[in-house]
Short mmCIF file of C-alpha atoms in Angstrom, two decimals:
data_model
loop_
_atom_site.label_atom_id
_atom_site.label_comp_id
_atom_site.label_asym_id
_atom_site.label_seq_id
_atom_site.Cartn_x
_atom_site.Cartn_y
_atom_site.Cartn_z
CA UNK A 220 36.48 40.30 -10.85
CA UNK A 221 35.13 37.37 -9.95
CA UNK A 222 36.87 33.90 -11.57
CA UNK A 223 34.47 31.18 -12.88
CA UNK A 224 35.51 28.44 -14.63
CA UNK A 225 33.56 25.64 -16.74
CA UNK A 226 34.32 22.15 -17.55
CA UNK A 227 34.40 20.24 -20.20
CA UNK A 228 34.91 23.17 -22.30
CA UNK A 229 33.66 21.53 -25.48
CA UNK A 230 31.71 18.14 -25.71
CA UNK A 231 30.35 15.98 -28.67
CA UNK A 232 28.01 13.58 -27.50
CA UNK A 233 25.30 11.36 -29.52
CA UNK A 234 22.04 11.42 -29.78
CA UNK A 235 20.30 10.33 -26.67
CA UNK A 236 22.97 10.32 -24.07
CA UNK A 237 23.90 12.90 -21.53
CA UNK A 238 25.81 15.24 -20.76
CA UNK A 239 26.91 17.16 -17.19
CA UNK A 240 28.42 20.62 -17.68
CA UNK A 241 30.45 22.09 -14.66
CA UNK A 242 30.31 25.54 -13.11
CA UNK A 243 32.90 26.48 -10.79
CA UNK A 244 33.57 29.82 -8.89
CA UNK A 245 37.25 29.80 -8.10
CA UNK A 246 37.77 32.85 -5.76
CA UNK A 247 34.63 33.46 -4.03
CA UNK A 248 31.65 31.55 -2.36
CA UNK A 249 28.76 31.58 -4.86
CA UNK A 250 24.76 30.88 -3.20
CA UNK A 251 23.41 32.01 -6.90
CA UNK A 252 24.46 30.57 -10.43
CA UNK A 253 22.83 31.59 -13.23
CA UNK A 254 22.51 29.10 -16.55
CA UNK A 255 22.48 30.27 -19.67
CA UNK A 256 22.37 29.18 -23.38
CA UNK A 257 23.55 31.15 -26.60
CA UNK A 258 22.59 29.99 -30.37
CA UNK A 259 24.91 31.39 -33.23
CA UNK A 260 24.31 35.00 -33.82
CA UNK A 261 21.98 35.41 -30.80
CA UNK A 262 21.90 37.03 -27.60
CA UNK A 263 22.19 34.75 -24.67
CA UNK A 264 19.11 33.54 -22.96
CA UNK A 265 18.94 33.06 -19.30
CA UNK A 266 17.92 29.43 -18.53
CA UNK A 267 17.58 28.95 -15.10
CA UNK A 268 18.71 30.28 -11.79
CA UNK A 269 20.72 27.63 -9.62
CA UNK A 270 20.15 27.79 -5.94
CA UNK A 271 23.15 26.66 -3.36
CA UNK A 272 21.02 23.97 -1.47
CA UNK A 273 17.21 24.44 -3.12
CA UNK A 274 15.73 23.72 -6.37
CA UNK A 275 16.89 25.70 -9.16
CA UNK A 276 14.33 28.16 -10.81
CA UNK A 277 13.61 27.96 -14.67
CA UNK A 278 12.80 30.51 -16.72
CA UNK A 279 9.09 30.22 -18.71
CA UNK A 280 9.70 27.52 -21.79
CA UNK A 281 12.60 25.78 -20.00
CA UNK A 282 12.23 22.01 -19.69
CA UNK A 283 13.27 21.38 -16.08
CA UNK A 284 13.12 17.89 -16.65
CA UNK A 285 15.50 17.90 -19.87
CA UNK A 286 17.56 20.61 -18.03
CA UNK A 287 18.83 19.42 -14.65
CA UNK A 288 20.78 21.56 -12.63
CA UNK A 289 22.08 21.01 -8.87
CA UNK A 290 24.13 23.25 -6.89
CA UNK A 291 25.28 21.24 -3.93
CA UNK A 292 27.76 23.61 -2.53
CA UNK A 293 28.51 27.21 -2.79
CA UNK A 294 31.55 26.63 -5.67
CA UNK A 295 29.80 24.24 -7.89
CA UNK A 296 26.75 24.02 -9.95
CA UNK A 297 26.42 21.63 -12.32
CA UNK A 298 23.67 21.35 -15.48
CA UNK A 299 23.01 17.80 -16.90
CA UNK A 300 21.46 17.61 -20.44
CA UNK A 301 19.56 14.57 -20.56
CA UNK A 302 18.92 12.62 -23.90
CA UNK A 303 20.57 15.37 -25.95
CA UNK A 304 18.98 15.94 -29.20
CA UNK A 305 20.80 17.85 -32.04
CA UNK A 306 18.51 21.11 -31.52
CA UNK A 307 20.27 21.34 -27.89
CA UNK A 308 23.31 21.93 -29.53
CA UNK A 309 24.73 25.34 -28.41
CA UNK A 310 27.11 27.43 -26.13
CA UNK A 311 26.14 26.82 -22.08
CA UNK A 312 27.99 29.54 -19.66
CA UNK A 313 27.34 30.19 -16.38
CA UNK A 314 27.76 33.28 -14.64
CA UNK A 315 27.47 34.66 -10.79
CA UNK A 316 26.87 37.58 -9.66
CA UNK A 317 29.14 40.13 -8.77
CA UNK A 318 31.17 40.61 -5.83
CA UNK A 319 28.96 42.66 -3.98
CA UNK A 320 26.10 40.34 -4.38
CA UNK A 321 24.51 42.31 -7.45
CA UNK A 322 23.34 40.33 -10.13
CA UNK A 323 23.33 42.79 -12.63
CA UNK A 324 27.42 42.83 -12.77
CA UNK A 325 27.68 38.83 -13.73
CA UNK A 326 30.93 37.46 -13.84
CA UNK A 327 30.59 34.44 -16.51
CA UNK A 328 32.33 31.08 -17.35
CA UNK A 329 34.26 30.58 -20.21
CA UNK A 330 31.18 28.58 -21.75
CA UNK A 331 30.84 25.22 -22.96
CA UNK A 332 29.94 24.28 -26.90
CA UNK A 333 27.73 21.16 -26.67
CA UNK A 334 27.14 19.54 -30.16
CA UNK A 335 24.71 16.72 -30.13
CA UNK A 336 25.23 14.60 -33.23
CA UNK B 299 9.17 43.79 -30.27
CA UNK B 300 12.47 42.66 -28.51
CA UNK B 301 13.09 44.64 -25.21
CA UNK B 302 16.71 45.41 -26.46
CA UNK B 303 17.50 46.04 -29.78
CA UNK B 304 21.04 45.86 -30.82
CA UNK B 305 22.23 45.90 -34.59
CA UNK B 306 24.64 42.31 -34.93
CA UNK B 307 26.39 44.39 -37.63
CA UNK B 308 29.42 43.19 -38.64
CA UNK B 309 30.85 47.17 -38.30
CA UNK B 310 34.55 47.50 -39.74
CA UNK B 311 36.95 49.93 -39.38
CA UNK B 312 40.27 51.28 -39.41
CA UNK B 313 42.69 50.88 -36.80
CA UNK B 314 42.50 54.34 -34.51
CA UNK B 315 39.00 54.85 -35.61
CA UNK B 316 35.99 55.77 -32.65
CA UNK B 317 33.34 53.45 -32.85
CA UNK B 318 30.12 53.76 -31.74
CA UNK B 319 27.53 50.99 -30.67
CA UNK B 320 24.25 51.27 -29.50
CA UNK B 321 21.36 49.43 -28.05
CA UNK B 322 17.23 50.64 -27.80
CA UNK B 323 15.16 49.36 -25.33
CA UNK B 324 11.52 49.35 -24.74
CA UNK B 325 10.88 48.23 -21.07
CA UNK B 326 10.96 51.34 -18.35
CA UNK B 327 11.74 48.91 -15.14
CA UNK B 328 15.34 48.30 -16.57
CA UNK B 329 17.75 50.07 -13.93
CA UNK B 330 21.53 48.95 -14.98
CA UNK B 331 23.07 49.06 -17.77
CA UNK B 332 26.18 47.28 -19.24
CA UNK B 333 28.41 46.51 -21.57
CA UNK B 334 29.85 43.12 -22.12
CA UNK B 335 32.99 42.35 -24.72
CA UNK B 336 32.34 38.56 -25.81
CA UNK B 337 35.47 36.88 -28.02
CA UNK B 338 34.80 33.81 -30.59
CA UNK B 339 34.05 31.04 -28.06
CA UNK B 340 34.22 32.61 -24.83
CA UNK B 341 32.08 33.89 -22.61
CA UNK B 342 31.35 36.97 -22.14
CA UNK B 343 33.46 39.81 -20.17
CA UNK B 344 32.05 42.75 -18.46
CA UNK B 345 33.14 46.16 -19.26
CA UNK B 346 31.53 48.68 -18.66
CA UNK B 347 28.30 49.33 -15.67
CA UNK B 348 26.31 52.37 -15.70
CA UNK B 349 22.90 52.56 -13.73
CA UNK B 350 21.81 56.45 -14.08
CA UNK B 351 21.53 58.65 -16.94
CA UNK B 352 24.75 60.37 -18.55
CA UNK B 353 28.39 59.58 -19.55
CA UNK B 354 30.75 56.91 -18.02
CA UNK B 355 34.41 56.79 -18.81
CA UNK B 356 36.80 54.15 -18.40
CA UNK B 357 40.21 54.64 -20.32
CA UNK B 358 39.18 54.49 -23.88
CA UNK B 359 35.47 53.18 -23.29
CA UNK B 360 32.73 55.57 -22.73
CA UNK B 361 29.14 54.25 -21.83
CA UNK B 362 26.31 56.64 -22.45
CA UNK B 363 22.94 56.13 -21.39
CA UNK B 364 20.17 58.00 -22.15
CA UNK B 365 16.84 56.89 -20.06
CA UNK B 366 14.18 59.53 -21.47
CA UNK B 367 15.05 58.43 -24.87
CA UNK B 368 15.70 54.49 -24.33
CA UNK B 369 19.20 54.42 -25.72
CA UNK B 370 22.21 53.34 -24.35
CA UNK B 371 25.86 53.62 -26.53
CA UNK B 372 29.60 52.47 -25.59
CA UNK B 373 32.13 54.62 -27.89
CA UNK B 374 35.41 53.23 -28.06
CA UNK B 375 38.58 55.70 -29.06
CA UNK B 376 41.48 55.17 -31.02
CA UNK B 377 40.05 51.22 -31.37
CA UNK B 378 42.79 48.29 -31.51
CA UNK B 379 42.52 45.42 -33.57
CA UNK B 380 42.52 43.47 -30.08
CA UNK B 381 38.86 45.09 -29.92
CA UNK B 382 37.99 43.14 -32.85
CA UNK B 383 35.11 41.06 -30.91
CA UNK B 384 31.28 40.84 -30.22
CA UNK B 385 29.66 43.58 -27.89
CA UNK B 386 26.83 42.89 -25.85
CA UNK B 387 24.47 45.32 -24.48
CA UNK B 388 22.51 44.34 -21.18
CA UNK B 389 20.38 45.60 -18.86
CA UNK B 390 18.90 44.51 -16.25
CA UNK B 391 15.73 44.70 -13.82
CA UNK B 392 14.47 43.89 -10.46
CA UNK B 393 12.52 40.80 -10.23
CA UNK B 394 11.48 38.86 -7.23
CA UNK B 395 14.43 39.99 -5.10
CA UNK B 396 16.99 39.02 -8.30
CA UNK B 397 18.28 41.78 -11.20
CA UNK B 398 17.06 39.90 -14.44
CA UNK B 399 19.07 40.66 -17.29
CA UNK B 400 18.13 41.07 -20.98
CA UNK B 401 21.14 41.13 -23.60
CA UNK B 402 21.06 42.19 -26.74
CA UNK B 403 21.95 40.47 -29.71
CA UNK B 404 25.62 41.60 -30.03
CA UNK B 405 27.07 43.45 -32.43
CA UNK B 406 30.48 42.01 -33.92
CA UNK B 407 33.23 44.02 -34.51
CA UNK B 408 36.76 44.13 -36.74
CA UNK B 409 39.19 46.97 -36.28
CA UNK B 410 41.46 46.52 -39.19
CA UNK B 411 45.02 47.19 -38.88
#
């Protein structure tokens, strides 16, 4: 399977500040990253879908403002938090989709735990 | 309602046992179904892919979905304690050229030696 990796892979930040989370697909060349966030005990919920070389699109209730994501080339996609509050605490992963260019067999990052104190 | 419905558990058993997890769903447009093994602070890992009615085997896995009754199931045989994680249900539909995915909640899981 695919090989995505994530950086940083855990982050404290305080209130107010920013934070840029990495998404990197290792092995293969990737035009569609997906976003997503996961709150203890609950399913994951698909933020936004990163573009190589558009805008990204956001799924209903998403902030796109708060929740900045560029995917300048087809290995990286990066999501910025801006002014972090502590209810954007949670686990970020990224996935792609699979080899064959289906997205329903996602290959996903390792995650990143963002706490916002 | 949720479109998937997955019971978070926690289910424990005994080392060697079969387990059984399951997921309902409500919406009729899904079209693949998966599984997805997810340890403490990582992210998830895909296991098992099914997109038609019936069994799927893969070593001791078995993915079952049943599309006239909304019900999909992963057994695992003689379970490890190395199984001991969260399993995700997910399925997935076409929308605007993209399959979107709905997961579950997860179950969690602990195979006691």
């Amino acid at each position: 399977g695919a090989v995505v990796s994530q950086h940083p892979s855990w982050v404290i930040c305080k209130s107010g500040t920013s934070v840029k989370i990495e998404c990197r697909s290792l092995d293969f060349q990737a035009t569609t990253m997906f976003w997503y966030r996961q709150f203890p005990k609950q399913s994951l919920m698909l933020m936004a879908t990163s573009n190589e070389g558009s805008k990204a699109t956001y799924e209903q209730g998403v902030e796109k403002d708060k929740f900045l994501i560029n995917h300048a080339s087809l290995t990286l996609s990066t999501l910025t938090v801006t002014s972090a509050h502590p209810e954007d605490s949670s686990f970020y992963i990224c996935s792609t989709p699979g080899l064959a260019g289906g997205t329903d067999t996602q290959y996903f990052g390792p995650g990143t735990r963002l706490t916002v104190l | 309602q949720k479109e998937v419905e997955q019971d978070p558990g926690p289910l424990s058993v005994p080392e060697g046992a079969i387990v059984s997890l399951n997921c309902t769903y409500s919406n009729s447009a899904f079209q693949y179904f998966m599984w997805y093994r997810q340890y403490s602070r990582k992210g998830p890992e895909l296991l098992m892919y099914t997109y038609s009615s019936g069994n799927k085997e893969d070593g001791r896995f078995t993915a079952q979905v049943d599309k006239s009754s909304k019900y999909i199931s992963l057994f695992i045989r003689d379970s490890q304690p190395s199984d001991s994680a969260t399993y995700l249900c997910a399925m997935s539909e076409n929308s605007g050229g993209y399959q979107k995915v709905t997961f579950g909640t997860g179950t969690k899981l602990q195979v006691i030696p």
